[in-house]
Every structure is written in C-alpha cells, then in structure tokens.
Coordinates of C-alpha atoms in Angstrom, one line a residue:
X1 CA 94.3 243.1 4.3
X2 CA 97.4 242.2 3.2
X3 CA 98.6 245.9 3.3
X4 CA 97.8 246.2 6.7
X5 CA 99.9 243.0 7.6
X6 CA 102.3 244.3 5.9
X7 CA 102.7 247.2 7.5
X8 CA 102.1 245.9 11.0
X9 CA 105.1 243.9 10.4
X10 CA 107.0 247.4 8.9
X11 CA 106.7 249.1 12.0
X12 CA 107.5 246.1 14.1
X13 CA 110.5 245.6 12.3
X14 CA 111.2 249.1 13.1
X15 CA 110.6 248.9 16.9
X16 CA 112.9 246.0 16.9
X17 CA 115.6 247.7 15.4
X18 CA 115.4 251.1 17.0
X19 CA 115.3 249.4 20.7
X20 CA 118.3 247.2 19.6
X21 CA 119.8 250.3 19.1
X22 CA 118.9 251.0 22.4
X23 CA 120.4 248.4 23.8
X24 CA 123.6 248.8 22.7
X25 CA 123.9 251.9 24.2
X26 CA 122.8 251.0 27.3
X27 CA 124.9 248.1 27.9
X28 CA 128.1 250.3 26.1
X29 CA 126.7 252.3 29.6
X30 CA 126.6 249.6 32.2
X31 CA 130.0 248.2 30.4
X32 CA 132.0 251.7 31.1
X33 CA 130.3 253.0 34.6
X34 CA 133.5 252.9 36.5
X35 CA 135.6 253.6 33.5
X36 CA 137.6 256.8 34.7
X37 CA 140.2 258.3 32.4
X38 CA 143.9 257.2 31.9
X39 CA 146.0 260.6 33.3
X40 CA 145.3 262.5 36.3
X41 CA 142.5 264.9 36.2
X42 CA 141.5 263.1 32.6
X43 CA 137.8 263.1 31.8
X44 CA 136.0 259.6 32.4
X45 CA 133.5 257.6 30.3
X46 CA 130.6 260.2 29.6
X47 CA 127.0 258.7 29.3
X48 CA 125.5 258.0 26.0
X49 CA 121.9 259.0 25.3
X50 CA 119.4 258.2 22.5
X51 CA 116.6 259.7 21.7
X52 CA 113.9 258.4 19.1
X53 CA 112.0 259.9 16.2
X54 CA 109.1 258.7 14.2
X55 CA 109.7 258.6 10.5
X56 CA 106.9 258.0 7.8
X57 CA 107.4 254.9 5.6
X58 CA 105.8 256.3 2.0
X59 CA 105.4 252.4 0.8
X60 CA 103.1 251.8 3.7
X61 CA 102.1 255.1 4.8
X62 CA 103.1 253.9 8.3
X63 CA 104.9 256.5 11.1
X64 CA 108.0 254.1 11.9
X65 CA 110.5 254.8 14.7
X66 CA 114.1 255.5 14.1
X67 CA 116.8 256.6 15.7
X68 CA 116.9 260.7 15.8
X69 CA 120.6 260.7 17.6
X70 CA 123.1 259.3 20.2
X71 CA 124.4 262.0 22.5
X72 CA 125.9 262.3 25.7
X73 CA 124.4 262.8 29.1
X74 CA 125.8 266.2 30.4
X75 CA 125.5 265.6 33.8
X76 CA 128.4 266.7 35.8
X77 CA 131.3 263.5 36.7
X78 CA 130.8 262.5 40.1
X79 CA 134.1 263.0 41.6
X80 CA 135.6 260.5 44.6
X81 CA 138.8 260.4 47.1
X82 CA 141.3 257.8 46.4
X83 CA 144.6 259.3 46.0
X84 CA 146.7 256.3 44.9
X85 CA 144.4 256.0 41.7
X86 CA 146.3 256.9 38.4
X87 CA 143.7 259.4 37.5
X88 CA 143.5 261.4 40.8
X89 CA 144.1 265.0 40.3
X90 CA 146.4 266.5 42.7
X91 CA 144.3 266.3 45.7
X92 CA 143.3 263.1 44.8
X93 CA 140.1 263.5 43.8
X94 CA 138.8 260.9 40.5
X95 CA 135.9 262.1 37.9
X96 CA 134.0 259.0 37.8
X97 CA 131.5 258.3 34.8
X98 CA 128.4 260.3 35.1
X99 CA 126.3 256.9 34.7
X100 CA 124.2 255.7 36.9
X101 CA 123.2 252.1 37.6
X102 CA 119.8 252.0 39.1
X103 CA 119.3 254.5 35.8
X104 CA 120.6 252.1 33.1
X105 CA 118.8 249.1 34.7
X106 CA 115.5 250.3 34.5
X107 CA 115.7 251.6 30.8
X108 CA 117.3 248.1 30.3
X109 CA 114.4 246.4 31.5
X110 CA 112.3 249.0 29.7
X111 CA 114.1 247.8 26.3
X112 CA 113.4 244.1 26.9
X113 CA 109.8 244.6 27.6
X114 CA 109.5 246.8 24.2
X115 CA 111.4 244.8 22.4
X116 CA 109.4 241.7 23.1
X117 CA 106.3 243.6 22.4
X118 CA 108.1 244.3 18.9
X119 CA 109.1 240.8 18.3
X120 CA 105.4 239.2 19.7
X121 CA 103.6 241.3 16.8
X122 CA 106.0 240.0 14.1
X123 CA 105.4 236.6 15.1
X124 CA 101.4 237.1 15.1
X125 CA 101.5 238.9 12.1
X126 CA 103.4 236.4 10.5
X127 CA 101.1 233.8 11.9
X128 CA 97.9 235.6 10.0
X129 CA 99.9 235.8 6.8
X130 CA 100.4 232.0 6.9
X131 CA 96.5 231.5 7.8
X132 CA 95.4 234.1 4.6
X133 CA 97.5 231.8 3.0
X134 CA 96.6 228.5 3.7
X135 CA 92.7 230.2 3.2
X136 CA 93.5 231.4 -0.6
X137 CA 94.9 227.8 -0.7
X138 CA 91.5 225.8 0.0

C-alpha cells in the first residue's frame, strides 16, 4: 500500500512541476504580447510553446510527465500601421508578437485547474500516509 502512495505522490509531484513549467511560459507570453522589436522592420517577441511527454519512473514503475520541449509558435507576426513607431518598416507597418490573448488565457486557466488537481492528490495522499501511520501506531 505504501508503494502505491508512494507513487501517487511521484506522479503528482510530477504534474506539479511540468504545469509550473507551463506556467512560466505562458505568462513569459502574456508578459511580451505587444513586445515588438527595437529597429525597424526587427522581428518581435515570437510565442513560446511546450509540449509534454510521459516518462517512466523505474523506482515506481509509474509513467510521469515531463517536459519533452519549449519551442516557438510559427505563426506568422501580425503586422499593424503606425508609422511613428520605432520599429515600423518603411511603410510603416510593425510585426507585432504572434501571441494571442484570448489563446494564453484559456491555457492559463487550463494550468490552474491541473495544477490544483496535482496539488489536491498530494495533499490526500499525504493525508492517507499520516492515517497508515497513526494505524501502525495503535
């Protein structure tokens, strides 16, 4: 029984560390969405992805998820008029980051829901460890 605690709280632990990842990322996003480059006609902030891959754990025999990689969107830059902006190309035209709000929003709500799923397990598995424990106790 013990092993199986154990490894509950493994691959929680794992969750919580992968979506923290995750949120990084994300808010790295939200943090650079209008960031547009320095010179004119200069590339802006591109979009960082991440994408997950389950990894097995050969002390608990458990499928863990871990970070595979952190990329970049390859969307194409939206582009906007405003000539007086230091990074307008000749006819004034600014690359603006290829992130989108409504996008980064939802996968950040997405990472708060999972990462409170991760962090509820932990705290019942450490609950059942500390009720085996006060059982082995009496």
């Amino acid at each position: 029984m013990l092993d199986s605690l154990s490894a509950s709280l493994t691959v929680a632990s794992s969750g919580l560390e992968a979506q923290s990842t995750r949120m990084r990322i994300v808010s790295e996003n939200l943090a650079n969405a209008t960031a547009t480059g320095r010179t004119a006609g200069a590339d802006p902030y591109q979009r960082k992805t991440i994408t997950f891959d389950a990894a097995l754990d050969r002390a608990s025999g458990s499928q863990l998820a871990k970070v595979k990689e952190i990329g970049v969107d390859t969307t194409p830059y939206r582009v906007e008029y405003e000539p007086g902006h230091p990074a307008a190309d000749k006819a004034g035209y600014v690359k603006m980051p290829n992130v989108n709000m409504m996008i980064e929003m939802a996968d950040m709500r997405e990472v708060n829901r999972s990462y409170e799923a991760n962090l509820q397990v932990v705290k019942q598995v450490r609950s059942m460890l500390g009720m085996t424990i006060d059982l082995l106790r009496s």
